[in-house]
Coordinates of C-alpha atoms (C1' of nucleotides) in Angstrom, one line a residue:
Chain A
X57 CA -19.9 -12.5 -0.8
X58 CA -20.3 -15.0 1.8
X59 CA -19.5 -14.0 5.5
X60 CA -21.0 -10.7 5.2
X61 CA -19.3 -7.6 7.3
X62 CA -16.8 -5.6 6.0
X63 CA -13.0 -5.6 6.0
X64 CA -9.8 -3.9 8.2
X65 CA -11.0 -2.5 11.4
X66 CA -7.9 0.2 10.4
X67 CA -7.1 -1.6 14.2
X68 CA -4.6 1.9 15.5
X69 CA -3.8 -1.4 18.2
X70 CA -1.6 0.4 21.2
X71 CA -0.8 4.2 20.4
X72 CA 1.3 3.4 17.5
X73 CA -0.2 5.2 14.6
X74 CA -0.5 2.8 11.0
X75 CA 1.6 4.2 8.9
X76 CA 4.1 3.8 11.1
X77 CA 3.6 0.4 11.8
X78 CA 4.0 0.0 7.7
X79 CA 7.2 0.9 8.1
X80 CA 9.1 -0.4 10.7
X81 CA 9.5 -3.9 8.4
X82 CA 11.5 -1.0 6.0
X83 CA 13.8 0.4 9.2
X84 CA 14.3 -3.1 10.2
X85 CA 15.2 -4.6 6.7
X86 CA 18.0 -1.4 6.5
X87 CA 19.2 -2.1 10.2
X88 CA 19.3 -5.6 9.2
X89 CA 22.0 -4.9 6.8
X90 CA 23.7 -2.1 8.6
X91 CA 24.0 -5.2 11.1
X92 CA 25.4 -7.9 8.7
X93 CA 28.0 -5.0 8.3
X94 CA 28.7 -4.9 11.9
X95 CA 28.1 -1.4 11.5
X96 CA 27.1 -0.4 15.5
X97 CA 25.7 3.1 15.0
X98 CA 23.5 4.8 13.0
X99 CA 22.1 8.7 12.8
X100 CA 18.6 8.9 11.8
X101 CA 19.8 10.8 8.9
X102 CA 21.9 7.6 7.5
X103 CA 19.3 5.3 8.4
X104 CA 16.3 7.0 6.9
X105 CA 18.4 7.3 3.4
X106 CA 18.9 4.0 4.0
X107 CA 15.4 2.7 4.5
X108 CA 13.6 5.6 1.6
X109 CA 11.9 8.1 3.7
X110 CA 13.2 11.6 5.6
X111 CA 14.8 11.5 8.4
X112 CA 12.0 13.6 10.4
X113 CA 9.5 11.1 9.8
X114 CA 11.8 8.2 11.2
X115 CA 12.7 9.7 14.3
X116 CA 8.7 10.5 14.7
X117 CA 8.0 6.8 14.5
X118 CA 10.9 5.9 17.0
X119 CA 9.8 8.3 19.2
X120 CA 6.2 6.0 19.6
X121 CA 8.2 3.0 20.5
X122 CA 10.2 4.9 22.5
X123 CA 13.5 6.7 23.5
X124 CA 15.8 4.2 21.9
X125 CA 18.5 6.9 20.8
X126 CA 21.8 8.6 22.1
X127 CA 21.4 12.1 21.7
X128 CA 24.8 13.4 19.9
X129 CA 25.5 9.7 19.2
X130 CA 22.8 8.1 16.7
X131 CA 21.0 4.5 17.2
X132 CA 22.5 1.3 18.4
X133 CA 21.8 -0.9 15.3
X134 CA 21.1 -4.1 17.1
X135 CA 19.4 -2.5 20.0
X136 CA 17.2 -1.6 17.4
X137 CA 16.9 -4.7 15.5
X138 CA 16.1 -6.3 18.8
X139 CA 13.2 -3.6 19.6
X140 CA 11.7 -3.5 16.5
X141 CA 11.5 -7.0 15.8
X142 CA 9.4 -7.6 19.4
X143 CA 7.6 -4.5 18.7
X144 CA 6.3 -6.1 15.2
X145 CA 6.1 -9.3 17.4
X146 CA 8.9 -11.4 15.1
X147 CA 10.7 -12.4 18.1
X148 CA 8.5 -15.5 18.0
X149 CA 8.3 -16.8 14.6
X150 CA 4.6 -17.4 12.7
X151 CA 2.7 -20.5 10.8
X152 CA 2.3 -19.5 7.8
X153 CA -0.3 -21.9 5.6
X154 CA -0.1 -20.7 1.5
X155 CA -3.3 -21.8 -0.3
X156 CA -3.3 -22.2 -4.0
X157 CA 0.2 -23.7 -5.6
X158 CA 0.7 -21.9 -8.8
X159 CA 3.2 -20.0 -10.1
X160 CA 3.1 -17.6 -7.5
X161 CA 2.4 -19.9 -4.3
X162 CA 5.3 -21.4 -5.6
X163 CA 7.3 -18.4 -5.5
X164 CA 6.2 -17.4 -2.0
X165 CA 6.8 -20.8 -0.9
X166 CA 10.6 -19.9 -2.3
X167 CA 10.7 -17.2 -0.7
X168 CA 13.6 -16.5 1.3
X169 CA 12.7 -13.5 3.2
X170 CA 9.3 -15.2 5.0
X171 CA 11.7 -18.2 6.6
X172 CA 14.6 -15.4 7.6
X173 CA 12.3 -13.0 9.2
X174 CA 10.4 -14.9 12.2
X175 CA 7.9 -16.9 9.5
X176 CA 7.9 -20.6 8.8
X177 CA 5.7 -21.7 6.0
X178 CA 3.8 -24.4 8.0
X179 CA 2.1 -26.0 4.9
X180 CA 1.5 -25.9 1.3
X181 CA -2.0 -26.8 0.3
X182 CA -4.0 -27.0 -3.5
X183 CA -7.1 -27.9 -3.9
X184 CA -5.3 -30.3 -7.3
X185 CA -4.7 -34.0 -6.2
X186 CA -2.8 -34.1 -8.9
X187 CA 0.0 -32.1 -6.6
X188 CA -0.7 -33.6 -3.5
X189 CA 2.7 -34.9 -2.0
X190 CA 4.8 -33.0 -4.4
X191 CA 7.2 -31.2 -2.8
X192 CA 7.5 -26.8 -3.9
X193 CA 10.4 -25.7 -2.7
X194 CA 10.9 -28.8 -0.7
X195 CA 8.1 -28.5 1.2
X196 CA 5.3 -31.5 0.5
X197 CA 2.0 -30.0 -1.3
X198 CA -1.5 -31.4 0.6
X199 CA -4.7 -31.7 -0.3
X200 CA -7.1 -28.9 0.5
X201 CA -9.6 -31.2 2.4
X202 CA -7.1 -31.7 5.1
X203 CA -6.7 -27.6 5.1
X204 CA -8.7 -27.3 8.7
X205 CA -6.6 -30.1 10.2
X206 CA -3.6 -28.5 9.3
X207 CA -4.4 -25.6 10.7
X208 CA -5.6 -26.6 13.8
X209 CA -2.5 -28.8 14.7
X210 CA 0.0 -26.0 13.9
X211 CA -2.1 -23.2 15.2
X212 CA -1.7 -21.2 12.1
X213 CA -3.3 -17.8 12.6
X214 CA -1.6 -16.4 9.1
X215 CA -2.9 -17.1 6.0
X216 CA -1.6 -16.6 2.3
X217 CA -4.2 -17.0 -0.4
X218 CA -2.6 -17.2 -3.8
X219 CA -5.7 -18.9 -5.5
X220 CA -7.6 -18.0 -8.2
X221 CA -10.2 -15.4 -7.6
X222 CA -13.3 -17.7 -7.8
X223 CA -12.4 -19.5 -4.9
X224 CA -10.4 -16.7 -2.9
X225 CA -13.7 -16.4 -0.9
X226 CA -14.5 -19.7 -0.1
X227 CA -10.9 -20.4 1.3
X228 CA -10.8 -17.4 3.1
X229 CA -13.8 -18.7 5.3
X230 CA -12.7 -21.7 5.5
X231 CA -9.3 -20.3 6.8
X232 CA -11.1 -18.1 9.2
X233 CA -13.8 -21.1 10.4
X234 CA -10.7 -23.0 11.2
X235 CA -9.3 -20.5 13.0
X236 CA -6.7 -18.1 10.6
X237 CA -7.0 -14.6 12.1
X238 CA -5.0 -12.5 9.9
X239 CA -5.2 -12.9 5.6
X240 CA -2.7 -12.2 2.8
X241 CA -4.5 -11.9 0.0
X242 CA -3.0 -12.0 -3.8
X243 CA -6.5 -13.1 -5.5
X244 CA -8.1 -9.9 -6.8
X245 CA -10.8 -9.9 -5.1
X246 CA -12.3 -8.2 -2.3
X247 CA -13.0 -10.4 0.5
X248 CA -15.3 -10.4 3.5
X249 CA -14.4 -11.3 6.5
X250 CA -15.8 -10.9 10.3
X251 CA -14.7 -8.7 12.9
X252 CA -10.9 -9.6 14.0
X253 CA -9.8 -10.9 11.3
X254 CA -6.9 -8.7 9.4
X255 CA -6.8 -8.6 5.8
X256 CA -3.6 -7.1 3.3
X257 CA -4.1 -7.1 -0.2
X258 CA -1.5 -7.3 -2.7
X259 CA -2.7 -6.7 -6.0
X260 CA -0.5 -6.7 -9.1
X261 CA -2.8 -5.2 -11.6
X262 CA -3.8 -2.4 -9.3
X263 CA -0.1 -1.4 -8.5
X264 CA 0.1 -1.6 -12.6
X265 CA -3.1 0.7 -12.8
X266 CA -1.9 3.5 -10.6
X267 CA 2.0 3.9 -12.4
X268 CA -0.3 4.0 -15.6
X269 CA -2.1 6.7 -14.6
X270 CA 1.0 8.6 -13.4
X271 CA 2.6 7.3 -17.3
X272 CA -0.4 8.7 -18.6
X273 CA -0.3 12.2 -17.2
X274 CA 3.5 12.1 -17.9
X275 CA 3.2 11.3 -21.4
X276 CA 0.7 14.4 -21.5
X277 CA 2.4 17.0 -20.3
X278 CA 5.9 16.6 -22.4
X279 CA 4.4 17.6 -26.1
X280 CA 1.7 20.1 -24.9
X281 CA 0.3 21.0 -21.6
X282 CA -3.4 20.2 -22.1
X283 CA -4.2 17.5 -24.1
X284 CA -6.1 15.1 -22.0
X285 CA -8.3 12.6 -24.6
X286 CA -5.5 13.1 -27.5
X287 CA -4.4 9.6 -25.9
X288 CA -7.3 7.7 -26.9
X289 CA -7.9 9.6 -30.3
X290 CA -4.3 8.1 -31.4
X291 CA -5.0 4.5 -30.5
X292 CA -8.3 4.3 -31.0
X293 CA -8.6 0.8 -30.1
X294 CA -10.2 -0.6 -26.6
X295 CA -13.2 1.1 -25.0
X296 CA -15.4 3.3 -27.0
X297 CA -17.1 5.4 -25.0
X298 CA -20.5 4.6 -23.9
X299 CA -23.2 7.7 -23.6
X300 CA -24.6 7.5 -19.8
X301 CA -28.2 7.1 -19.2
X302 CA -30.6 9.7 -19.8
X303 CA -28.1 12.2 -22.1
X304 CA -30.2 15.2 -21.7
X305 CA -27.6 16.9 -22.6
X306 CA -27.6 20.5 -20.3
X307 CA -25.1 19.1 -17.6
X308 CA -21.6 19.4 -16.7
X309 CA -20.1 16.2 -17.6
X310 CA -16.2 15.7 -16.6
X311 CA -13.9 18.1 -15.5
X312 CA -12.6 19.1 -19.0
X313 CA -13.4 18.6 -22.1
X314 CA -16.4 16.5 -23.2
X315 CA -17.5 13.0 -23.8
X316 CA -14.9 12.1 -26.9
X317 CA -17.0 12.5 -30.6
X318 CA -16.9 8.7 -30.8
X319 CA -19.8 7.1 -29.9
X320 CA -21.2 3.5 -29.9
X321 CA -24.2 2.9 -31.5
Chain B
X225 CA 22.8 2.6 -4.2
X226 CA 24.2 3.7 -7.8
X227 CA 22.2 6.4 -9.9
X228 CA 21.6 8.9 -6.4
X229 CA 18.8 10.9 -6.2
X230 CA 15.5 10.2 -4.3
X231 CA 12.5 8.3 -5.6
X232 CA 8.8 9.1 -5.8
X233 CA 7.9 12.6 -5.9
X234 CA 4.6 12.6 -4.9
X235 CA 3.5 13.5 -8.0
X236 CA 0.0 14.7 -7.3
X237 CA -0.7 14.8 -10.9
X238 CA -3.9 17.5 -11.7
X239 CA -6.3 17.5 -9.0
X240 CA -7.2 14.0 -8.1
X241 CA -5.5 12.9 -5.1
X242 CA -3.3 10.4 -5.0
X243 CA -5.6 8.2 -2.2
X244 CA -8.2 8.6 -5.1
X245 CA -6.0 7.3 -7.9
X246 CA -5.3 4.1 -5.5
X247 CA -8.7 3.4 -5.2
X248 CA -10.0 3.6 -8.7
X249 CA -8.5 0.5 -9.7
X250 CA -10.7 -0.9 -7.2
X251 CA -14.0 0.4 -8.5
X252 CA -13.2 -0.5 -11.8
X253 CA -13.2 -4.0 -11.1
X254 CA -16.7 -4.2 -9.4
X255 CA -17.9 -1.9 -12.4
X256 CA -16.3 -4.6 -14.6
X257 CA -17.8 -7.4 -12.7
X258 CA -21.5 -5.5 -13.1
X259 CA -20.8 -5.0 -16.7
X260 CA -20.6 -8.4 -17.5
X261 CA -23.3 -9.1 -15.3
X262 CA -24.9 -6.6 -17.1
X263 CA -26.5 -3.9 -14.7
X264 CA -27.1 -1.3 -15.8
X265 CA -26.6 1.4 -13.1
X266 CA -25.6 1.3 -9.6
X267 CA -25.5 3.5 -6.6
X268 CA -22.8 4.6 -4.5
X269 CA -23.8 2.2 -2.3
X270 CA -23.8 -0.6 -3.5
X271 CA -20.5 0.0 -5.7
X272 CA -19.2 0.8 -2.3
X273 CA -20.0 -2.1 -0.8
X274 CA -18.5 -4.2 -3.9
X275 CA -15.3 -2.5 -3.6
X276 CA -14.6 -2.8 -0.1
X277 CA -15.1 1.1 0.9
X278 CA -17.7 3.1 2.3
X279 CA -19.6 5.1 0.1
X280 CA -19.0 8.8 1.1
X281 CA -15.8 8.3 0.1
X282 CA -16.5 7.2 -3.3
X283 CA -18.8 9.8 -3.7
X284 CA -16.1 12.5 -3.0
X285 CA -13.4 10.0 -5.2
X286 CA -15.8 10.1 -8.0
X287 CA -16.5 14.1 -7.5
X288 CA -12.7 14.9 -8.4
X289 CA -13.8 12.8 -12.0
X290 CA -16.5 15.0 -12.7
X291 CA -20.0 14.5 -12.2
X292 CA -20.8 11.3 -13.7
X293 CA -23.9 10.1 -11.5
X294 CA -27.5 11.0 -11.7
X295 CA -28.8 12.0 -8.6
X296 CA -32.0 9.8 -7.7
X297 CA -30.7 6.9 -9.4
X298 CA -26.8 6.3 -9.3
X299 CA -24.2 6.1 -11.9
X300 CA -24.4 4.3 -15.5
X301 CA -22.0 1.3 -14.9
X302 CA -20.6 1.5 -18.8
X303 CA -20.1 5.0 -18.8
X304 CA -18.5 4.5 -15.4
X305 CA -16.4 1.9 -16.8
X306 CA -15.0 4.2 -19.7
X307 CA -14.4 6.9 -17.8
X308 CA -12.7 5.4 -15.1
X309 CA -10.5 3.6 -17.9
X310 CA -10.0 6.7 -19.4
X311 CA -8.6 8.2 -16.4
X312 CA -5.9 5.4 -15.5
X313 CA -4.9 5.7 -19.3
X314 CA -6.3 1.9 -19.5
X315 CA -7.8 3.0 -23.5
X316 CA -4.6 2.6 -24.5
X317 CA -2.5 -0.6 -24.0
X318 CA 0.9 -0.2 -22.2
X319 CA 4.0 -2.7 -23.3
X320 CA 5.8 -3.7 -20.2
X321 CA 8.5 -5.9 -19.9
X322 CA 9.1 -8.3 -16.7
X323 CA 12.6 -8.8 -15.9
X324 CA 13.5 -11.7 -13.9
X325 CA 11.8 -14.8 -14.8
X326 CA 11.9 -17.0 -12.1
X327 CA 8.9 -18.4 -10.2
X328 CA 7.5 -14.7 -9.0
X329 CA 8.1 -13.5 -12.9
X330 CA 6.5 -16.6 -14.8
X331 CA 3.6 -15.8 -12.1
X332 CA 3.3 -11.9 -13.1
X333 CA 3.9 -13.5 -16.8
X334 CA 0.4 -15.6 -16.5
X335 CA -1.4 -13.4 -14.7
X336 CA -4.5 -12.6 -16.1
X337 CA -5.1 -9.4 -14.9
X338 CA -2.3 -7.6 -16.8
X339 CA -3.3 -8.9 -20.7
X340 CA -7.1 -8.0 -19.7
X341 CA -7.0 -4.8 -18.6
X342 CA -4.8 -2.1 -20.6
X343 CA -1.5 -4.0 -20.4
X344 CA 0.6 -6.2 -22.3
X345 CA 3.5 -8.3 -21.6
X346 CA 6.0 -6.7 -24.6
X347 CA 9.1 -8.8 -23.3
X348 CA 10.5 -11.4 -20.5
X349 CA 14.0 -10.2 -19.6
X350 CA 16.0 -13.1 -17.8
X351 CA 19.8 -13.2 -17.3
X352 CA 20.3 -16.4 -17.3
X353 CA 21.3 -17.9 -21.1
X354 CA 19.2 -21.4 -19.9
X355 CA 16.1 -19.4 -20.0
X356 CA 16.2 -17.8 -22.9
X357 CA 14.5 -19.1 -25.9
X358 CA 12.3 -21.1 -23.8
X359 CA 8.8 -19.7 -23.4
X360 CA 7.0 -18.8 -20.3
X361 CA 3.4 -18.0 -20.8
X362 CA 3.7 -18.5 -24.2
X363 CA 5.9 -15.6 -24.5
X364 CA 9.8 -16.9 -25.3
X365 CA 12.3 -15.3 -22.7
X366 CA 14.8 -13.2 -24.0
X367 CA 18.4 -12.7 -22.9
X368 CA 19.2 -9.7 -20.3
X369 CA 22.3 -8.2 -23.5
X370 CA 18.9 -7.4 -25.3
X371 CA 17.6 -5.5 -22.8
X372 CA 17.9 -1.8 -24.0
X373 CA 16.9 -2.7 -27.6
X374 CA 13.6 -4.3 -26.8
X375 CA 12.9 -1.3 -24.6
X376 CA 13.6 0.8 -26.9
X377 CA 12.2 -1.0 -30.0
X378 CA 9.0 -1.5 -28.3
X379 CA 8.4 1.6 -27.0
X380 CA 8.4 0.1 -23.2
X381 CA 8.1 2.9 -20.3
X382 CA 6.8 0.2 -17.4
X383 CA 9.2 -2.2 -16.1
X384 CA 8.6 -5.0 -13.8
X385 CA 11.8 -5.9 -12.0
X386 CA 11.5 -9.4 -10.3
X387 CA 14.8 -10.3 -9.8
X388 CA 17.1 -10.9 -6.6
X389 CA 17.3 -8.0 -4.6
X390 CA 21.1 -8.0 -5.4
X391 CA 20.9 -7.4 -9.0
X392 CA 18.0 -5.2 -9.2
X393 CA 19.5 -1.8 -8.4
X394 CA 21.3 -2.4 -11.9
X395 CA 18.7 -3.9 -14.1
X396 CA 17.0 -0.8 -12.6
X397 CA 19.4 1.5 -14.1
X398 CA 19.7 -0.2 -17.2
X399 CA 15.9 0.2 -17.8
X400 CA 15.9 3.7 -16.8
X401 CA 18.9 4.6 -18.7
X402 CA 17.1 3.1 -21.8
X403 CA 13.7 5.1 -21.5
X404 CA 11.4 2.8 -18.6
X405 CA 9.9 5.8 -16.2
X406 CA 7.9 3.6 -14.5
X407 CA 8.6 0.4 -12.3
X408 CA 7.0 -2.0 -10.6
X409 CA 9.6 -3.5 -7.7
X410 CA 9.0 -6.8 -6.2
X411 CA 12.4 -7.0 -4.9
X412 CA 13.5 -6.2 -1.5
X413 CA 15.3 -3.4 -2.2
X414 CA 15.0 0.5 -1.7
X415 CA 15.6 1.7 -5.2
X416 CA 17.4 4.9 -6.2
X417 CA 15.8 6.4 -9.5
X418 CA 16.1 10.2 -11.0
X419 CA 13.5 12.7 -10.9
X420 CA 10.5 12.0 -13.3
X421 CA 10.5 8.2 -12.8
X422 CA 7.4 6.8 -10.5
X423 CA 8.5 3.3 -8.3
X424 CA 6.2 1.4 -6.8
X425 CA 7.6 -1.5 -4.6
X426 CA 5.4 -4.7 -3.2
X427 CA 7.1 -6.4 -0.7
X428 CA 5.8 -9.6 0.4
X429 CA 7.9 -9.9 3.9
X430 CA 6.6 -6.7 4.6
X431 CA 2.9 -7.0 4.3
X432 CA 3.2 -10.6 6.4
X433 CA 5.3 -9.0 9.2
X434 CA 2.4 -6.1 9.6
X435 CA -0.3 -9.0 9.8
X436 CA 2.5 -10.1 12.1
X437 CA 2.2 -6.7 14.2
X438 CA -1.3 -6.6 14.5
X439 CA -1.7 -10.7 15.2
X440 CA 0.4 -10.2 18.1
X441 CA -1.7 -7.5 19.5
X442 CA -4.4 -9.8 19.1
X443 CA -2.6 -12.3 21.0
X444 CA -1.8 -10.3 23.9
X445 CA -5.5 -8.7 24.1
X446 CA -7.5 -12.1 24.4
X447 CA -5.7 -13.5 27.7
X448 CA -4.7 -10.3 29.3
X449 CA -5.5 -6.9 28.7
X450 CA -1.5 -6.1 29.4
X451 CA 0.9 -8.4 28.3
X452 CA 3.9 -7.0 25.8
X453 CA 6.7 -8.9 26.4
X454 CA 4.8 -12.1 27.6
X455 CA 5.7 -13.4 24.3
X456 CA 8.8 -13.4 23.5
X457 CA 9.5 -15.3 27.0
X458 CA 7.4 -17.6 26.2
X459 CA 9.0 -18.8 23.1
X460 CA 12.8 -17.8 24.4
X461 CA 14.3 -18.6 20.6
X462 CA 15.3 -16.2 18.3
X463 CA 17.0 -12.8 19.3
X464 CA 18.2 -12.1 22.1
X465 CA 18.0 -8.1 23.1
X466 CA 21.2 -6.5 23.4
X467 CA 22.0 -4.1 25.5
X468 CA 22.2 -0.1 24.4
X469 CA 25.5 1.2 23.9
X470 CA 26.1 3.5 26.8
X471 CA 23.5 1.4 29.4
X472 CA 23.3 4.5 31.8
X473 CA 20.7 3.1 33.6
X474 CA 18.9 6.0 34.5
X475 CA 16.8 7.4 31.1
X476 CA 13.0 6.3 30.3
X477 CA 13.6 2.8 27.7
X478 CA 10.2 2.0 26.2
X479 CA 7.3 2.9 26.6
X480 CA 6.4 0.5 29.4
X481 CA 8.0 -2.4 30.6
X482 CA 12.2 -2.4 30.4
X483 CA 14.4 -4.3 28.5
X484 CA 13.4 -8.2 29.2
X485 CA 15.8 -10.2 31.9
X486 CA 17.2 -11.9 29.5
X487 CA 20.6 -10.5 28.5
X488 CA 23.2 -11.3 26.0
X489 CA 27.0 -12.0 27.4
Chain C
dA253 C1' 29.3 20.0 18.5
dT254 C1' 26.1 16.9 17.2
dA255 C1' 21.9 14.3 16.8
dT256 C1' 17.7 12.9 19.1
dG257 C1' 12.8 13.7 20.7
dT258 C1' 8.8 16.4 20.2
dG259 C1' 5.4 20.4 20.3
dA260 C1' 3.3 23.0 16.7
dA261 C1' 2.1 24.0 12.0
dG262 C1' 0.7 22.4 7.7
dG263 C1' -1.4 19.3 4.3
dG264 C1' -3.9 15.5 3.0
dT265 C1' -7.7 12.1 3.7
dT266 C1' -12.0 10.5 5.7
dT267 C1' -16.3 11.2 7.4
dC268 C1' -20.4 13.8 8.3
dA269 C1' -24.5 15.8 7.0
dC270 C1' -27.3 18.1 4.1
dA271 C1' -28.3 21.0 -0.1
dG272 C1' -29.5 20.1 -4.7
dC273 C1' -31.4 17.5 -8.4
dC274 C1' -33.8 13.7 -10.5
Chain D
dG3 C1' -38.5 9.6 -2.1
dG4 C1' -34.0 8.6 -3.2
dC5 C1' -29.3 9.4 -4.3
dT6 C1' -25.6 12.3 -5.8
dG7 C1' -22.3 16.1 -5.0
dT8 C1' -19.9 18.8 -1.7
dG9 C1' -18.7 22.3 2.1
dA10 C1' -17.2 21.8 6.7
dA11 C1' -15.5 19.2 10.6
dA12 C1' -12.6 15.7 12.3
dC13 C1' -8.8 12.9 11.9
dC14 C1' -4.4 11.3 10.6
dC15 C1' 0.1 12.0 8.8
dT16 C1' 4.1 14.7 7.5
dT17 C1' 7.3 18.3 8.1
dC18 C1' 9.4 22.0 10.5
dA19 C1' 12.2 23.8 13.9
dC20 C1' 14.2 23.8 18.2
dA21 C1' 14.7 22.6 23.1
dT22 C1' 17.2 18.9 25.1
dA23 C1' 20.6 15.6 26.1
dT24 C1' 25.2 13.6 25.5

DNA sequence: ATATGTGAAGGGTTTCACAGCC
DNA sequence: GGCTGTGAAACCCTTCACATAT
């Protein structure tokens, strides 16, 4: 609520579809260990049991970056490594500034997989003088008033926002005034950003939400098919279900079964 | 790489598509937000907007929900609320226990989001005896021996595993073998559960290195229009691209451009 | 003999555009 | 007049199956 405009341009960049983009980090973290093994081939079979997905679908996304197998013969591993690391552009290695030193900016700070995999966490900063200077996983926090400076004379263009969700926003237009062109952000919040800029949300709740869900149905269908507000009837403690607006009453209201016989007042 | 088997079926649950279920998190937090704000309804529109999505598409999310709007005026925000909540299985409060508490686990142990809405933190699961006693968010860490008994005594089916990727293939097993069937992964690690258990994984490397992707398309765009490879000669560190096994010479390698001058030995 | 690379088929998701209802 | 609910079109992604190369 500050910027304006909306969010993710869903970018499709150079023929390489998305979802294939999301997971070349997966081949490469698999290859990266087939490496470290000195193992020098790999079938697309191996690999993709490897890296969680079919093996149809990884040779599909190979085949956009191009004809990097041996037909009969499998995958170079380090060939790979190499072509997949340029492809995702981690042959240089990325500025990374984390915003917002809790807990969990501590932890991404400690994080050993941004400094192995062609990112360098360029600065710590909180907005708390109180842990200005201290160092978080040996890195020195600063002061968020010095957050354009630092940015500038690094040339950060990634940004990690661990900060509260109040002041997600604000930081994230400061990031972008200053110059940050791409956003990780672990507030839950929905931010908006201009034109350009690239935003990934990681949100811990939501990730909860959705294997709920799945619990839920679970949990359903093992005593008796059908049983889709017995849930609530049991432990009837949290929401009670409001009646919407004008209840006339003639309508079709859910897919199955009605509004639960507890109402509010 | 112990129990076999794949993971995530796909589980498509009844009706509601899985993109749906994603996004309904979503909408319940700007419901939630209006709610306390206390409007009373709200159009497609503007929930839209709030969320971060475009409104057609929450039209046809809400549709597989039933048909909870009034046409002419929008949708009652508490009744929204309830149903939505309803739907994730959020009326009832889910125990879940966090194993690993280091930085990334005493984060996920203060986070807000999780005691608010549906969930509780039953347990913190660390294996190292220093920890345990001590309390992290005001919930004392237990020992990893105990592991199976809490789950079991509390009735636990979601697991947050927060552990090195080393060990959490194991502490994986352990909770599915005592009765989790859904997990929450933050390590880096592909992990192999039976049939009927959900994982979902959040990987921190891998959302930085597809900002990483699309930054360096950026990059290449705003100086000239073709420029792959520009990069990586510019900044001559990191790996070095091998060469393919069998270097014929004469097949198609890439999609434009060849393998950069630079060789290995 | 073996494993890649890829058209074509199939399924899911998003967007459009408008009928239906308030 | 305004906004929801939804068929239909368009798009994207996955999977199949086999021609192709070593």
């Amino acid at each position: 609520m500050a910027t304006g405009r909306t969010h993710r341009p869903a970018t499709r960049s150079r023929g390489i579809p998305e979802a294939t983009v999301a997971r070349l980090p997966l081949y490469l973290r698999a290859l990266t260990a087939l490496s470290e093994r000195s193992v020098p081939t790999v079938s697309s079979e191996e690999l993709a049991a490897a890296a969680g997905v079919n093996s149809a679908k990884l040779r599909k996304d190979f085949s956009y970056l191009g004809s990097y197998g041996t037909r009969g013969v499998g995958y170079d591993v380090e060939y790979l490594v190499y072509q997949i690391s340029r492809e995702l552009g981690l042959t240089q290695d990325w500025p990374v500034v984390i915003v917002g030193i809790g807990n969990l900016g501590a932890a991404l700070a400690g994080y050993g997989g941004f400094a192995s995999r062609g990112f360098r966490v360029a600065a710590l900063i909180d907005a708390d003088p109180a842990m200005t200077g201290k160092p978080v996983a040996g890195i020195p926090v600063q002061h968020s008033d010095d957050l354009e400076k630092i940015i500038e004379e690094d040339g950060v263009s990634i940004g990690v926002i661990a900060t509260p969700a109040g002041v997600a926003q604000q930081v994230c237009d400061r990031l972008v005034a200053a110059g940050v062109t791409s956003i990780l952000n672990f507030a839950p919040t929905v931010l908006s950003v201009p034109d350009g800029v690239d935003v990934r949300k990681v949100d811990l709740s939501i990730e909860l939400q959705i294997l709920a869900f799945h619990e839920q149905r679970k949990a359903g269908e093992e005593s008796n098919a059908e049983a889709d507000a017995a849930v609530d009837a049991e432990t009837a403690t949290a929401v009670a279900p409001p009646a919407p607006r004008g209840a006339t009453g003639g309508s079709r209201k859910g897919p199955d079964g009605d509004v639960p016989a507890v109402m509010p007042a």
